[in-house]
GROMACS .gro file of C-alpha atoms in nm:
model
  147
    1MET     CA    1  -0.020   0.040  -0.014
    2GLU     CA    2   0.122   0.344  -0.106
    3LEU     CA    3   0.233   0.557   0.207
    4ARG     CA    4   0.270   0.869  -0.010
    5PRO     CA    5  -0.109   1.032  -0.066
    6PHE     CA    6  -0.161   1.012   0.349
    7ARG     CA    7   0.153   1.163   0.399
    8VAL     CA    8   0.068   1.468   0.195
    9LEU     CA    9  -0.251   1.476   0.322
   10ALA     CA   10  -0.098   1.449   0.678
   11ALA     CA   11   0.166   1.758   0.581
   12LEU     CA   12  -0.115   1.944   0.491
   13LEU     CA   13  -0.312   1.900   0.764
   14VAL     CA   14   0.015   2.028   0.913
   15SER     CA   15   0.088   2.343   0.741
   16SER     CA   16  -0.299   2.443   0.769
   17VAL     CA   17  -0.359   2.433   1.126
   18GLY     CA   18  -0.230   2.825   1.155
   19PHE     CA   19  -0.570   2.901   0.906
   20CYS     CA   20  -0.806   2.784   1.121
   21PRO     CA   21  -0.982   2.980   1.314
   22VAL     CA   22  -1.004   2.966   1.669
   23ALA     CA   23  -1.289   3.130   1.835
   24SER     CA   24  -1.148   3.208   2.176
   25HIS     CA   25  -0.917   3.440   1.998
   26ALA     CA   26  -1.181   3.609   1.794
   27TYR     CA   27  -1.349   3.943   1.894
   28ALA     CA   28  -1.711   3.866   1.969
   29LEU     CA   29  -1.871   4.108   1.871
   30ASP     CA   30  -2.262   4.017   2.035
   31ALA     CA   31  -2.286   4.249   2.260
   32GLN     CA   32  -2.340   4.529   2.018
   33PHE     CA   33  -2.593   4.372   1.880
   34ASP     CA   34  -2.847   4.446   2.198
   35CYS     CA   35  -2.895   4.719   1.893
   36GLN     CA   36  -2.873   5.009   2.098
   37ALA     CA   37  -2.541   5.164   1.943
   38ARG     CA   38  -2.582   5.374   1.637
   39PRO     CA   39  -2.382   5.338   1.340
   40HIS     CA   40  -2.119   5.577   1.353
   41ALA     CA   41  -1.986   5.460   1.706
   42PHE     CA   42  -1.959   5.081   1.555
   43ILE     CA   43  -1.816   5.135   1.260
   44THR     CA   44  -1.608   5.407   1.426
   45GLU     CA   45  -1.445   5.186   1.682
   46LEU     CA   46  -1.407   4.892   1.425
   47ILE     CA   47  -1.176   5.101   1.226
   48ASP     CA   48  -0.992   5.211   1.495
   49ASP     CA   49  -0.919   4.895   1.676
   50LYS     CA   50  -0.794   4.804   1.309
   51TYR     CA   51  -1.074   4.536   1.257
   52ILE     CA   52  -1.246   4.645   0.920
   53GLU     CA   53  -1.082   4.872   0.627
   54SER     CA   54  -1.158   5.288   0.647
   55ASN     CA   55  -1.290   5.301   0.282
   56PRO     CA   56  -1.594   5.097   0.271
   57MET     CA   57  -1.533   4.803  -0.052
   58ARG     CA   58  -1.897   4.873  -0.143
   59VAL     CA   59  -2.202   5.127  -0.169
   60ASP     CA   60  -2.544   5.015  -0.211
   61LYS     CA   61  -2.773   5.255  -0.424
   62ASN     CA   62  -2.954   5.312  -0.114
   63SER     CA   63  -2.599   5.451   0.083
   64VAL     CA   64  -2.555   5.085   0.310
   65ASN     CA   65  -2.184   5.123   0.332
   66ALA     CA   66  -2.036   4.737   0.295
   67PHE     CA   67  -1.657   4.739   0.526
   68ARG     CA   68  -1.409   4.471   0.415
   69PRO     CA   69  -1.239   4.293   0.796
   70VAL     CA   70  -0.903   4.359   0.823
   71HIS     CA   71  -0.731   4.090   0.680
   72GLY     CA   72  -0.606   3.876   1.008
   73SER     CA   73  -0.879   4.054   1.175
   74ASP     CA   74  -1.127   3.761   1.335
   75MET     CA   75  -1.491   3.919   1.478
   76THR     CA   76  -1.752   3.673   1.530
   77VAL     CA   77  -2.142   3.743   1.654
   78PHE     CA   78  -2.347   3.449   1.763
   79GLY     CA   79  -2.021   3.205   1.721
   80PHE     CA   80  -2.012   3.287   1.333
   81ARG     CA   81  -1.721   3.454   1.156
   82VAL     CA   82  -1.786   3.795   1.035
   83TYR     CA   83  -1.749   3.820   0.632
   84ALA     CA   84  -1.871   4.167   0.581
   85VAL     CA   85  -1.966   4.478   0.793
   86LEU     CA   86  -2.231   4.717   0.713
   87GLY     CA   87  -2.361   5.070   0.792
   88TYR     CA   88  -2.559   5.395   0.733
   89GLU     CA   89  -2.669   5.747   0.937
   90PRO     CA   90  -2.809   6.008   0.742
   91ASP     CA   91  -2.592   6.279   0.709
   92ASP     CA   92  -2.294   6.098   0.875
   93GLY     CA   93  -2.018   6.238   0.630
   94MET     CA   94  -1.838   5.876   0.691
   95PHE     CA   95  -2.073   5.679   0.485
   96LYS     CA   96  -2.059   5.725   0.138
   97LYS     CA   97  -2.394   5.884  -0.096
   98GLY     CA   98  -2.517   5.510  -0.292
   99ARG     CA   99  -2.677   5.655  -0.628
  100GLY     CA  100  -3.016   5.576  -0.573
  101GLN     CA  101  -3.282   5.692  -0.273
  102ALA     CA  102  -3.070   5.655   0.077
  103LEU     CA  103  -3.212   5.439   0.350
  104ALA     CA  104  -3.422   5.726   0.533
  105GLY     CA  105  -3.347   5.593   0.875
  106PRO     CA  106  -2.943   5.388   1.049
  107LEU     CA  107  -2.883   5.107   0.986
  108TYR     CA  108  -2.568   4.859   1.086
  109GLY     CA  109  -2.443   4.525   1.133
  110VAL     CA  110  -2.235   4.224   0.978
  111VAL     CA  111  -2.298   3.930   0.701
  112LEU     CA  112  -2.168   3.639   0.827
  113SER     CA  113  -2.048   3.258   0.713
  114ALA     CA  114  -2.364   3.108   0.815
  115PRO     CA  115  -2.698   2.936   0.677
  116SER     CA  116  -3.013   3.189   0.814
  117GLU     CA  117  -3.176   2.913   1.008
  118SER     CA  118  -2.870   2.925   1.258
  119VAL     CA  119  -2.776   3.228   1.240
  120GLU     CA  120  -3.131   3.334   1.359
  121THR     CA  121  -3.145   3.055   1.613
  122ARG     CA  122  -2.855   3.174   1.806
  123VAL     CA  123  -3.007   3.572   1.719
  124ARG     CA  124  -3.347   3.460   1.881
  125ALA     CA  125  -3.162   3.315   2.169
  126SER     CA  126  -2.954   3.572   2.287
  127GLY     CA  127  -3.283   3.836   2.302
  128SER     CA  128  -3.178   4.034   2.008
  129THR     CA  129  -3.405   4.241   1.823
  130ALA     CA  130  -3.214   4.212   1.504
  131LYS     CA  131  -3.309   4.110   1.172
  132VAL     CA  132  -3.170   3.800   0.997
  133HIS     CA  133  -3.148   3.820   0.614
  134SER     CA  134  -3.035   3.550   0.414
  135VAL     CA  135  -2.748   3.659   0.131
  136ILE     CA  136  -2.675   3.369  -0.030
  137PRO     CA  137  -2.854   3.049   0.128
  138LEU     CA  138  -2.700   2.854   0.304
  139LEU     CA  139  -2.384   3.063   0.303
  140LEU     CA  140  -2.421   3.380   0.402
  141THR     CA  141  -2.675   3.579   0.603
  142ALA     CA  142  -2.673   3.929   0.708
  143VAL     CA  143  -2.812   4.081   1.037
  144ILE     CA  144  -2.924   4.397   1.110
  145CYS     CA  145  -2.976   4.647   1.352
  146THR     CA  146  -3.238   4.916   1.295
  147ASN     CA  147  -3.260   5.231   1.520
   0.00000   0.00000   0.00000
């Protein structure tokens, strides 16, 4: 029996250990999803602490700004890895304007790497009033707070 494939697999597993997420070292944003924060404060703290890029990676037509996590940052919400951070606050220069009609009120949230059913269960168990929306079924889910 040829052992080479097993050795290659073992080497890959050992070499990738450093790339696996360790939940105990992640920055948990759960407390902010009591939906009492202002988008400006929520986003500013993450930028200042170097968890997200200062410029949005995308601005939707409705002016919701999507911020990319900084390479190597490890954020979670309700135990799920953060894929992107969202925010918008009317009349706040921090947020870029989209090409369409801007939202009337403030909004902040995250896009998580998890299916919506799992996220919904944990959001409700926490007592959060955040809204849960499927972005890509079974892959990405948005958790949104509006004031």
